Short mmCIF file of C-alpha atoms in Angstrom, two decimals:
data_model
loop_
_atom_site.label_atom_id
_atom_site.label_comp_id
_atom_site.label_asym_id
_atom_site.label_seq_id
_atom_site.Cartn_x
_atom_site.Cartn_y
_atom_site.Cartn_z
CA MET A 25 -16.24 45.04 -73.86
CA LYS A 26 -13.19 45.68 -76.01
CA ASN A 27 -12.19 48.51 -73.65
CA ILE A 28 -12.38 46.21 -70.60
CA ILE A 29 -10.18 43.57 -72.26
CA GLN A 30 -7.69 46.25 -73.20
CA SER A 31 -7.63 47.55 -69.58
CA LEU A 32 -6.87 44.07 -68.23
CA ARG A 33 -4.01 43.69 -70.70
CA ASP A 34 -2.55 46.92 -69.42
CA ILE A 35 -2.33 45.52 -65.88
CA ARG A 36 1.11 44.02 -65.44
CA LEU A 37 2.49 42.86 -62.08
CA THR A 38 6.16 42.77 -61.35
CA THR A 39 7.60 39.73 -59.59
CA SER A 40 8.02 41.69 -56.36
CA GLU A 41 4.41 42.90 -56.49
CA LEU A 42 3.16 39.37 -57.08
CA LEU A 43 5.15 38.07 -54.10
CA ALA A 44 3.83 40.93 -51.97
CA TYR A 45 0.20 40.11 -52.82
CA GLN A 46 0.82 36.43 -52.11
CA ALA A 47 2.35 37.29 -48.75
CA ILE A 48 -0.63 39.50 -47.87
CA PHE A 49 -3.06 36.77 -48.87
CA PHE A 50 -1.12 34.18 -46.88
CA PHE A 51 -1.05 36.48 -43.81
CA VAL A 52 -4.80 37.13 -44.04
CA VAL A 53 -5.50 33.38 -44.19
CA ILE A 54 -3.23 32.70 -41.19
CA TRP A 55 -4.74 35.61 -39.26
CA CYS A 56 -8.30 34.43 -39.93
CA ARG A 57 -7.42 30.90 -38.86
CA PHE A 58 -5.68 32.26 -35.75
CA LYS A 59 -8.76 34.33 -34.80
CA TRP A 60 -11.10 31.39 -35.49
CA ILE A 61 -9.12 29.05 -33.23
CA ARG A 62 -9.11 31.67 -30.45
CA ARG A 63 -12.74 32.70 -30.79
CA ASN A 64 -13.91 30.94 -27.61
CA PHE A 65 -10.98 32.30 -25.62
CA GLU A 66 -11.45 35.85 -26.87
CA ARG A 67 -15.17 35.72 -26.06
CA VAL A 68 -14.25 35.07 -22.40
CA ALA A 69 -11.25 37.42 -22.44
CA THR A 70 -13.39 40.42 -23.41
CA LYS A 71 -15.35 39.98 -20.17
CA MET A 72 -12.31 39.64 -17.88
CA ILE A 73 -9.88 42.11 -16.39
CA GLY A 74 -6.18 41.66 -17.01
CA PRO A 75 -3.26 42.94 -19.08
CA ASN A 76 -3.67 43.24 -22.83
CA GLY A 77 -1.76 40.85 -25.08
CA TYR A 78 -0.28 41.22 -28.53
CA PRO A 79 -0.97 38.74 -31.35
CA PHE A 80 1.14 35.56 -31.15
CA ILE A 81 3.41 36.82 -28.34
CA GLY A 82 0.72 37.74 -25.82
CA SER A 83 2.08 39.53 -22.75
CA SER A 84 5.56 38.00 -23.06
CA PHE A 85 7.29 41.36 -23.49
CA ASP A 86 5.97 42.35 -20.06
CA PHE A 87 8.11 39.61 -18.51
CA ILE A 88 11.44 40.30 -20.16
CA GLY A 89 14.19 40.86 -17.62
CA THR A 90 16.30 39.19 -14.96
CA PRO A 91 14.76 36.54 -12.65
CA GLU A 92 14.47 39.28 -9.99
CA GLN A 93 12.67 41.65 -12.36
CA VAL A 94 10.32 38.88 -13.51
CA MET A 95 9.40 38.16 -9.89
CA GLU A 96 8.69 41.85 -9.25
CA LYS A 97 6.41 41.98 -12.29
CA ILE A 98 4.48 38.90 -11.17
CA LEU A 99 3.96 40.44 -7.72
CA LYS A 100 2.76 43.71 -9.25
CA LEU A 101 0.38 41.82 -11.53
CA ASP A 102 -1.13 39.90 -8.61
CA ASN A 103 -1.46 43.09 -6.56
CA LYS A 104 -3.10 45.00 -9.41
CA TYR A 105 -5.75 42.43 -10.32
CA SER A 106 -6.17 40.50 -7.06
CA PRO A 107 -8.30 38.63 -6.17
CA GLY A 108 -9.15 37.87 -9.79
CA PRO A 109 -9.69 35.75 -11.68
CA PHE A 110 -7.95 37.70 -14.43
CA LYS A 111 -6.78 36.98 -17.94
CA ILE A 112 -3.27 36.87 -19.35
CA TRP A 113 -2.09 35.87 -22.82
CA VAL A 114 0.92 33.58 -22.40
CA GLY A 115 2.44 33.73 -25.86
CA PRO A 116 -0.43 32.69 -28.17
CA TYR A 117 -2.22 30.83 -25.36
CA PHE A 118 -5.11 32.11 -23.27
CA GLY A 119 -4.44 31.99 -19.55
CA VAL A 120 -6.52 32.77 -16.47
CA ILE A 121 -4.85 33.47 -13.13
CA ILE A 122 -6.69 32.06 -10.12
CA ILE A 123 -6.26 33.46 -6.60
CA LYS A 124 -9.45 32.98 -4.55
CA PRO A 125 -9.30 29.71 -2.57
CA GLU A 126 -12.76 28.59 -3.68
CA ASP A 127 -11.67 29.00 -7.31
CA VAL A 128 -8.39 27.22 -6.59
CA GLN A 129 -10.33 24.29 -5.14
CA SER A 130 -12.70 24.15 -8.11
CA VAL A 131 -9.74 23.84 -10.48
CA LEU A 132 -7.38 21.57 -8.54
CA ASN A 133 -10.15 19.08 -7.74
CA ASN A 134 -11.70 19.05 -11.19
CA SER A 135 -11.12 15.86 -13.17
CA LYS A 136 -10.97 18.02 -16.32
CA ALA A 137 -8.06 20.04 -14.90
CA LEU A 138 -5.58 17.28 -14.02
CA GLN A 139 -3.45 17.75 -17.14
CA LYS A 140 -0.27 19.73 -16.55
CA ASP A 141 -0.08 22.59 -19.01
CA ARG A 142 1.93 22.53 -22.24
CA PHE A 143 4.55 24.74 -20.55
CA TYR A 144 5.60 21.76 -18.44
CA ASP A 145 6.94 20.31 -21.70
CA PHE A 146 9.66 22.93 -21.43
CA ILE A 147 10.95 21.50 -18.15
CA LYS A 148 11.03 17.89 -19.33
CA ASN A 149 14.72 18.57 -20.08
CA ILE A 150 15.04 18.26 -16.29
CA PHE A 151 12.20 16.08 -15.02
CA GLY A 152 11.36 13.95 -18.05
CA GLU A 153 7.91 12.50 -17.40
CA GLY A 154 8.12 11.99 -13.65
CA LEU A 155 5.12 12.59 -11.39
CA LEU A 156 5.50 16.37 -11.70
CA THR A 157 5.22 16.54 -15.49
CA ALA A 158 3.68 13.23 -16.60
CA PRO A 159 0.57 13.18 -18.79
CA ILE A 160 -2.56 12.02 -16.99
CA HIS A 161 -2.47 8.35 -18.06
CA LYS A 162 1.14 7.89 -16.93
CA TRP A 163 0.66 9.96 -13.78
CA ARG A 164 -2.31 7.85 -12.64
CA LYS A 165 -0.35 4.62 -12.98
CA HIS A 166 2.89 5.87 -11.39
CA ARG A 167 1.14 7.71 -8.57
CA ARG A 168 -0.82 4.60 -7.60
CA LEU A 169 2.34 2.49 -7.56
CA ILE A 170 4.63 4.99 -5.83
CA THR A 171 2.29 6.37 -3.13
CA PRO A 172 2.82 3.42 -0.71
CA SER A 173 6.50 4.39 -0.51
CA PHE A 174 5.46 7.46 1.51
CA ASN A 175 3.31 5.89 4.20
CA SER A 176 3.90 6.89 7.83
CA THR A 177 5.57 3.61 8.80
CA LEU A 178 8.22 3.92 6.11
CA LEU A 179 8.77 7.61 6.84
CA SER A 180 9.51 6.82 10.48
CA GLN A 181 12.37 4.58 9.32
CA PHE A 182 14.15 7.61 7.89
CA PHE A 183 14.75 9.23 11.30
CA PRO A 184 18.17 7.68 11.95
CA VAL A 185 19.31 9.16 8.63
CA PHE A 186 17.67 12.52 9.42
CA ASN A 187 19.53 12.67 12.72
CA GLU A 188 22.84 11.49 11.29
CA LYS A 189 22.93 14.01 8.42
CA ASN A 190 21.85 16.91 10.59
CA GLN A 191 24.56 16.13 13.13
CA ILE A 192 27.05 16.34 10.26
CA LEU A 193 25.51 19.72 9.38
CA ILE A 194 26.00 20.95 12.95
CA LYS A 195 29.62 19.82 12.86
CA ASN A 196 30.27 21.54 9.53
CA LEU A 197 28.76 24.80 10.79
CA LYS A 198 31.26 25.05 13.65
CA LYS A 199 33.71 26.77 11.32
CA GLU A 200 31.32 29.74 11.17
CA LEU A 201 31.16 30.24 14.95
CA GLY A 202 32.59 33.52 16.17
CA LYS A 203 32.74 35.12 12.73
CA THR A 204 31.20 38.54 12.24
CA THR A 205 31.07 38.25 8.45
CA PRO A 206 27.79 36.67 7.33
CA PHE A 207 27.83 33.37 5.46
CA ASP A 208 25.17 31.99 3.12
CA LEU A 209 23.02 29.29 4.74
CA TRP A 210 22.49 27.73 1.32
CA ASP A 211 26.10 26.52 1.17
CA TYR A 212 25.42 24.23 4.14
CA ILE A 213 21.71 23.42 3.93
CA ALA A 214 21.51 22.46 0.24
CA PRO A 215 24.18 19.70 0.44
CA THR A 216 22.48 18.33 3.56
CA THR A 217 19.00 18.04 2.02
CA LEU A 218 20.44 16.51 -1.15
CA ASN A 219 22.35 13.94 0.89
CA LEU A 220 19.20 13.20 2.87
CA ILE A 221 17.02 12.45 -0.14
CA CYS A 222 19.77 10.42 -1.82
CA GLN A 223 20.18 8.18 1.22
CA THR A 224 16.53 7.92 2.31
CA ALA A 225 15.04 7.47 -1.17
CA MET A 226 17.92 5.93 -3.13
CA GLY A 227 20.05 4.26 -0.45
CA TYR A 228 23.05 6.23 -1.71
CA ASN A 229 25.45 8.02 0.65
CA LEU A 230 26.98 11.22 -0.70
CA ASP A 231 29.17 11.90 2.33
CA ASN A 232 32.31 10.60 0.63
CA GLN A 233 31.33 11.73 -2.86
CA SER A 234 30.32 15.32 -2.26
CA GLN A 235 31.80 16.41 -5.59
CA HIS A 236 28.96 14.58 -7.37
CA GLY A 237 26.41 16.42 -5.23
CA THR A 238 28.04 19.79 -5.92
CA GLU A 239 28.04 19.11 -9.65
CA PHE A 240 24.38 18.09 -9.54
CA GLU A 241 23.38 21.17 -7.54
CA LYS A 242 25.13 23.60 -9.89
CA ALA A 243 23.66 21.90 -12.96
CA MET A 244 20.20 21.97 -11.39
CA ILE A 245 20.28 25.72 -10.77
CA LYS A 246 21.58 26.46 -14.27
CA ALA A 247 19.04 24.11 -15.88
CA SER A 248 16.25 25.81 -13.91
CA GLU A 249 17.36 29.22 -15.13
CA LEU A 250 17.47 28.04 -18.75
CA ASP A 251 14.07 26.36 -18.72
CA SER A 252 12.55 29.35 -16.91
CA LEU A 253 13.92 31.63 -19.62
CA ARG A 254 12.34 29.42 -22.26
CA ILE A 255 8.89 29.53 -20.65
CA LYS A 256 8.73 33.31 -20.85
CA SER A 257 10.35 33.57 -24.31
CA PRO A 258 8.04 32.49 -27.18
CA TRP A 259 10.97 32.68 -29.62
CA LEU A 260 12.52 29.72 -27.74
CA TYR A 261 9.40 27.52 -27.78
CA LEU A 262 10.58 25.52 -30.80
CA ASN A 263 13.04 22.79 -29.81
CA PHE A 264 15.58 23.62 -32.52
CA MET A 265 15.62 27.29 -31.44
CA PHE A 266 16.22 26.33 -27.80
CA LYS A 267 18.99 23.91 -28.74
CA LEU A 268 20.59 26.60 -30.91
CA TYR A 269 20.41 29.03 -27.98
CA LEU A 270 22.07 26.50 -25.66
CA ARG A 271 24.85 25.93 -28.18
CA LEU A 272 25.45 29.65 -28.72
CA LYS A 273 25.56 30.29 -24.96
CA GLY A 274 27.81 27.31 -24.23
CA HIS A 275 25.22 25.44 -22.17
CA SER A 276 24.77 22.35 -24.35
CA ASN A 277 26.04 19.94 -21.65
CA VAL A 278 24.05 21.31 -18.70
CA PHE A 279 21.30 18.70 -18.86
CA ASN A 280 23.74 15.83 -19.44
CA THR A 281 25.68 16.96 -16.37
CA LEU A 282 22.45 17.07 -14.36
CA TYR A 283 21.79 13.40 -15.08
CA LYS A 284 25.25 12.08 -14.14
CA LEU A 285 24.54 11.54 -10.45
CA PRO A 286 21.02 10.08 -10.87
CA LEU A 287 22.22 7.62 -13.53
CA LYS A 288 25.20 6.64 -11.38
CA MET A 289 22.91 5.91 -8.41
CA ILE A 290 20.44 3.95 -10.52
CA GLN A 291 23.15 1.78 -12.05
CA GLU A 292 24.80 0.98 -8.71
CA LYS A 293 21.49 0.15 -7.05
CA ARG A 294 20.36 -1.93 -10.04
CA ASP A 295 23.61 -3.91 -9.92
CA ALA A 296 23.14 -4.53 -6.20
CA PHE A 297 19.52 -5.54 -6.74
CA THR A 298 20.49 -7.93 -9.54
CA GLN A 299 23.31 -9.39 -7.46
CA ARG A 300 20.89 -10.23 -4.65
CA LYS A 301 18.72 -12.09 -7.13
CA ILE A 302 21.65 -14.04 -8.60
CA LEU A 303 22.84 -15.12 -5.17
CA ASN A 304 19.26 -15.98 -4.20
CA LYS A 305 19.47 -13.63 -1.27
CA PRO A 306 16.13 -12.52 0.19
CA SER A 307 14.70 -9.38 -1.30
CA ALA A 308 13.37 -6.45 0.70
CA THR A 309 9.90 -7.95 0.56
CA ASN A 310 10.63 -11.05 2.65
CA VAL A 311 13.32 -10.09 5.12
CA THR A 312 13.04 -9.48 8.85
CA ASP A 313 11.87 -6.12 10.15
CA ASN A 314 15.41 -4.99 10.99
CA GLU A 315 16.73 -5.96 7.56
CA LYS A 316 13.75 -4.37 5.88
CA LYS A 317 14.52 -1.02 7.50
CA LYS A 318 17.96 -1.09 5.98
CA LEU A 319 16.92 -2.20 2.50
CA LYS A 320 13.56 -0.58 1.81
CA VAL A 321 14.17 2.59 -0.19
CA PHE A 322 12.27 4.24 -3.02
CA LEU A 323 14.65 3.09 -5.75
CA ASP A 324 14.45 -0.53 -4.58
CA THR A 325 10.68 -0.20 -4.64
CA LEU A 326 10.80 0.77 -8.33
CA PHE A 327 12.91 -2.29 -9.13
CA GLU A 328 10.58 -4.52 -7.13
CA LEU A 329 7.53 -3.09 -8.90
CA ASN A 330 9.18 -3.90 -12.22
CA GLU A 331 9.71 -7.46 -11.05
CA ASP A 332 5.98 -7.62 -10.35
CA GLY A 333 5.07 -6.39 -13.85
CA ALA A 334 4.90 -2.59 -13.46
CA ASN A 335 6.94 -2.18 -16.67
CA PHE A 336 8.84 0.95 -15.71
CA SER A 337 11.23 1.74 -18.55
CA ASP A 338 14.78 2.94 -17.88
CA ASP A 339 13.62 6.46 -18.71
CA ASP A 340 10.66 6.12 -16.34
CA ILE A 341 12.97 5.18 -13.48
CA LYS A 342 15.40 7.99 -14.30
CA ASP A 343 12.58 10.53 -14.49
CA GLU A 344 11.08 9.51 -11.14
CA VAL A 345 14.50 9.52 -9.48
CA VAL A 346 15.36 13.01 -10.77
CA THR A 347 11.91 14.29 -9.76
CA MET A 348 12.36 12.81 -6.30
CA MET A 349 15.87 14.21 -5.89
CA ILE A 350 14.90 17.75 -6.85
CA GLY A 351 11.50 17.72 -5.17
CA GLY A 352 12.95 16.28 -1.99
CA SER A 353 16.07 18.44 -1.73
CA GLU A 354 15.74 21.82 -3.45
CA THR A 355 12.31 22.64 -2.04
CA SER A 356 13.25 21.71 1.52
CA ALA A 357 16.59 23.53 1.33
CA ILE A 358 14.93 26.75 0.16
CA THR A 359 12.28 26.59 2.89
CA ILE A 360 14.77 25.84 5.68
CA CYS A 361 17.02 28.70 4.54
CA PHE A 362 14.12 31.14 4.40
CA SER A 363 12.85 29.95 7.81
CA LEU A 364 16.20 30.41 9.53
CA LEU A 365 16.70 33.80 7.90
CA LEU A 366 13.24 34.91 9.07
CA LEU A 367 13.99 33.73 12.60
CA ALA A 368 17.25 35.67 12.51
CA ILE A 369 15.27 38.78 11.49
CA HIS A 370 12.71 38.13 14.28
CA PRO A 371 14.68 37.08 17.40
CA ASP A 372 11.55 37.17 19.58
CA ILE A 373 9.95 34.48 17.41
CA GLN A 374 13.24 32.54 17.38
CA ASN A 375 13.18 32.55 21.18
CA LYS A 376 9.62 31.25 21.19
CA VAL A 377 10.61 28.40 18.85
CA TYR A 378 13.58 27.52 21.05
CA ASP A 379 11.46 27.54 24.21
CA GLU A 380 9.17 24.95 22.61
CA ILE A 381 12.22 22.85 21.69
CA TYR A 382 13.52 23.19 25.27
CA GLU A 383 10.21 21.93 26.66
CA ILE A 384 10.76 18.69 24.76
CA PHE A 385 14.52 18.12 25.06
CA HIS A 386 15.62 20.46 27.87
CA ASP A 387 19.40 20.80 27.55
CA GLY A 388 20.01 17.17 26.56
CA ASP A 389 21.48 15.85 23.32
CA GLU A 390 19.09 12.97 22.67
CA THR A 391 18.08 12.55 19.05
CA ILE A 392 14.64 13.57 17.87
CA THR A 393 11.97 10.93 17.28
CA VAL A 394 8.75 10.82 15.25
CA GLU A 395 6.78 11.38 18.47
CA ASP A 396 8.85 14.48 19.26
CA THR A 397 7.95 16.08 15.92
CA THR A 398 4.25 16.01 16.81
CA LYS A 399 5.02 18.24 19.81
CA LEU A 400 6.80 20.88 17.71
CA VAL A 401 3.55 22.72 17.04
CA TYR A 402 4.87 26.28 16.95
CA LEU A 403 7.85 25.24 14.80
CA GLU A 404 5.37 23.81 12.29
CA GLN A 405 3.55 27.16 12.32
CA VAL A 406 6.85 28.88 11.53
CA LEU A 407 7.51 26.55 8.61
CA LYS A 408 4.01 27.04 7.22
CA GLU A 409 4.21 30.80 7.61
CA THR A 410 7.52 30.72 5.74
CA LEU A 411 5.87 28.75 2.95
CA ARG A 412 2.99 31.22 2.95
CA LEU A 413 5.31 34.18 2.47
CA PHE A 414 7.72 32.40 0.14
CA PRO A 415 6.06 29.38 -1.52
CA VAL A 416 8.80 27.44 -3.27
CA LEU A 417 6.56 26.80 -6.27
CA PRO A 418 4.68 30.11 -6.66
CA LEU A 419 2.66 29.17 -9.76
CA ILE A 420 0.88 26.00 -10.96
CA PHE A 421 -0.15 25.58 -14.61
CA ARG A 422 -3.03 23.31 -15.68
CA GLU A 423 -4.51 22.86 -19.16
CA LEU A 424 -8.29 22.40 -19.08
CA GLN A 425 -9.50 19.29 -20.92
CA ASP A 426 -13.08 20.58 -20.98
CA ASN A 427 -15.06 23.67 -20.01
CA VAL A 428 -14.75 24.51 -16.29
CA LYS A 429 -16.88 26.98 -14.34
CA ILE A 430 -15.19 29.28 -11.85
CA VAL A 431 -17.05 29.12 -8.54
CA SER A 432 -16.74 32.76 -7.42
CA ASP A 433 -17.69 34.20 -10.82
CA ASP A 434 -19.94 33.55 -13.78
CA HIS A 435 -17.03 32.77 -16.10
CA VAL A 436 -16.92 29.40 -17.82
CA LEU A 437 -13.34 28.78 -18.90
CA PRO A 438 -13.23 27.04 -22.28
CA LYS A 439 -11.42 23.81 -23.04
CA GLY A 440 -7.73 24.49 -23.73
CA THR A 441 -7.44 27.38 -21.27
CA THR A 442 -4.15 27.60 -19.40
CA CYS A 443 -5.29 27.83 -15.77
CA ILE A 444 -2.59 29.44 -13.62
CA ILE A 445 -2.97 28.91 -9.87
CA SER A 446 -1.11 31.80 -8.21
CA ILE A 447 -0.04 30.25 -4.91
CA LEU A 448 1.78 33.48 -4.13
CA GLY A 449 -1.37 35.51 -4.84
CA THR A 450 -3.52 33.27 -2.62
CA HIS A 451 -0.99 33.36 0.21
CA HIS A 452 -0.70 37.15 0.04
CA PHE A 453 -4.45 37.81 -0.22
CA SER A 454 -5.25 40.31 2.56
CA GLU A 455 -8.79 38.99 3.10
CA LEU A 456 -7.25 35.68 4.14
CA TYR A 457 -4.15 36.97 5.91
CA PRO A 458 -4.25 40.46 7.50
CA ASN A 459 -0.94 42.29 6.94
CA PRO A 460 0.02 39.57 4.42
CA LEU A 461 3.64 40.71 4.00
CA LYS A 462 4.35 40.42 7.72
CA PHE A 463 5.95 37.28 9.16
CA ASN A 464 3.40 36.04 11.67
CA PRO A 465 3.39 32.32 12.63
CA ASP A 466 0.13 32.91 14.54
CA ASN A 467 -1.56 32.85 11.13
CA PHE A 468 -1.36 29.08 11.55
CA ASP A 469 -2.60 28.64 15.08
CA PRO A 470 -5.58 26.25 15.14
CA GLU A 471 -8.21 28.97 15.56
CA ASN A 472 -7.00 31.02 12.59
CA VAL A 473 -6.62 27.94 10.39
CA ALA A 474 -10.18 26.85 11.21
CA SER A 475 -11.56 30.25 10.19
CA ARG A 476 -10.09 30.12 6.67
CA HIS A 477 -10.96 28.17 3.55
CA LYS A 478 -9.11 24.85 3.24
CA TYR A 479 -7.40 26.05 0.05
CA SER A 480 -6.11 29.27 1.61
CA PHE A 481 -2.77 27.49 2.09
CA ILE A 482 -1.57 25.50 -0.92
CA ALA A 483 2.20 25.38 -0.54
CA PHE A 484 2.06 21.67 -1.44
CA SER A 485 -0.57 22.20 -4.15
CA GLY A 486 -3.84 20.33 -3.62
CA GLY A 487 -6.31 17.91 -5.11
CA PRO A 488 -5.37 14.56 -6.68
CA ARG A 489 -2.08 15.93 -8.08
CA GLY A 490 -0.95 17.44 -4.80
CA CYS A 491 2.62 16.89 -3.60
CA ILE A 492 3.25 13.23 -2.79
CA GLY A 493 6.15 14.12 -0.47
CA SER A 494 4.54 16.75 1.78
CA LYS A 495 4.79 14.57 4.93
CA TYR A 496 8.42 13.72 4.19
CA ALA A 497 9.16 17.43 3.70
CA MET A 498 7.57 18.55 6.98
CA LEU A 499 9.23 15.79 9.01
CA SER A 500 12.69 16.37 7.55
CA MET A 501 12.40 20.16 7.94
CA LYS A 502 11.28 19.85 11.56
CA VAL A 503 14.29 17.67 12.35
CA ALA A 504 16.67 20.06 10.56
CA MET A 505 15.26 23.22 12.17
CA SER A 506 15.06 21.83 15.69
CA THR A 507 18.57 20.34 15.51
CA PHE A 508 20.00 23.60 14.19
CA LEU A 509 18.29 25.76 16.83
CA ARG A 510 19.22 23.43 19.70
CA ASN A 511 22.86 24.07 18.88
CA TYR A 512 23.02 27.59 17.42
CA SER A 513 21.23 30.89 17.56
CA VAL A 514 21.02 32.63 14.20
CA HIS A 515 21.44 36.36 13.51
CA THR A 516 21.43 38.74 10.56
CA HIS A 517 21.68 42.39 9.56
CA TYR A 518 18.84 41.83 7.08
CA THR A 519 15.30 43.11 7.49
CA LEU A 520 12.24 41.59 5.84
CA ASP A 521 12.29 44.39 3.25
CA ASP A 522 15.87 43.47 2.30
CA ILE A 523 14.80 40.07 0.99
CA LYS A 524 14.58 40.27 -2.79
CA LEU A 525 13.05 37.38 -4.67
CA LYS A 526 13.94 35.76 -7.96
CA LEU A 527 12.15 33.10 -9.94
CA ASP A 528 13.68 30.40 -12.09
CA LEU A 529 11.51 27.31 -11.77
CA LEU A 530 11.47 27.80 -7.99
CA LEU A 531 11.21 30.89 -5.80
CA ARG A 532 14.54 31.83 -4.23
CA SER A 533 16.23 34.69 -2.41
CA ALA A 534 18.10 36.76 -5.01
CA ASN A 535 20.91 37.60 -2.57
CA GLY A 536 21.20 34.32 -0.73
CA TYR A 537 20.51 33.81 2.98
CA PRO A 538 23.20 35.77 4.88
CA VAL A 539 23.46 35.06 8.62
CA THR A 540 25.90 34.66 11.46
CA ILE A 541 25.59 32.06 14.21
CA GLN A 542 26.45 31.84 17.89
CA LYS A 543 26.62 28.85 20.21
CA ARG A 544 23.16 28.37 21.68
CA ASP A 545 22.57 29.34 25.29
CA ARG A 546 20.42 26.31 26.12
CA ARG A 547 18.50 27.96 28.93
CA PRO A 548 14.89 28.88 28.11
CA THR A 549 14.09 32.54 27.47
CA TYR A 550 12.44 33.23 30.83
CA ILE A 551 15.57 32.09 32.71
CA ARG A 552 17.90 34.09 30.47
CA ASN A 553 15.75 37.18 30.95
CA LYS A 554 15.88 36.72 34.74
CA LYS A 555 19.68 36.76 34.65
CA LEU A 556 19.58 39.96 32.60
#
């Protein structure tokens, strides 16, 4: 016993050794807790295919690079593990990528999968808690109140604005006629779609204040790049780290700049709304039909709902306006640009689209109506095929609020799983679309559509949280495309293989949309071919 006591006295720890042992003990405790929290996820992960992840950072290092490189890696991942489902560790979080349409349906329609994932918190710098990012309780309330603003009757009232803004686009494009050097379609299409959504949804005309639109557009693209970088960089997950990064890179004012135009519109419309009340002028709810068409816009609807007790806060209104502006302009602009570029690459398909347009309008200049859009069947196929190849929002993230079973497999995904719907993977799945990388509008002829699963095409998402503005988008894009192609033919030196993609928050062409235009020969193809 005396020898044991003497041995213990001989053990002396230096301060550095003591700190080292404490650090090891602390690490072991943290590691055990980390493994305990992840036990349900790891139990499922061991049974699934997918890339390996490192502790805490997951597979994040696999996605370091430029937006173009990140997009290439996502495509390779989908190709390697398609049709899934397959696992991926997103930072410390367990994710499962879903591709098969039956699995997509089981997730998007599940009441336990309505919550947008924690990664949407990283884009609240842009969208706040609008419909895109709102937690379930707020989303349910706002969706119910806002949905009536997108009924067919109200959408038909937008057509005078659609026609007016697209005629301005045609006029602006005249400066590109006869040039052999390609120009970027984006420079013309993006301002047009932004102006459209501002006037149709907010009652605000940007024609004479284009500098505000340009400032908003530039801030939007930069903000998207910054938030996209944050999503794939675990070291920027903490707010103070992200703010420090913004300060060091000189981007501290990007998000404030983004909000300038929305706040300006809201204030002007609120003042006008208040003025009508003070003067006891009739509101948009009790005017004649002609007056109602002029006054009824989305922003007025929000003010009216507040009058009726909806209790939208100032931040709520700002968030819904920003969400509407970006969702209604950026997505449409990208799709129109891709569609026109694809038609330039495929002149035979462009001719077929024009022949359909000619059947409706011949060589006249009458404006397009709602009834006309229903006849543009092949043009709609072109737009859908564009969205199949290049879905503007290629990934959807949902956080499971309870265990969810995947239909095509025996896997039960545990509560807390990050469910990643790969729209790009679904749209490029060869069992659904033969030669999936080929541009083929016939993929959307009625017979082919009927033969596929309903969730084989999810460009506008699906289920209860599907895109509220899908009808607006299709109508506005049909008007823009048909007006453009009635006046100009579009050409390019690009091939389909030349299109390189990049991903910020949205899927874009890395090198823009380079084309040239010529004045349209308004004769149908069969007559032109006879002359030849």
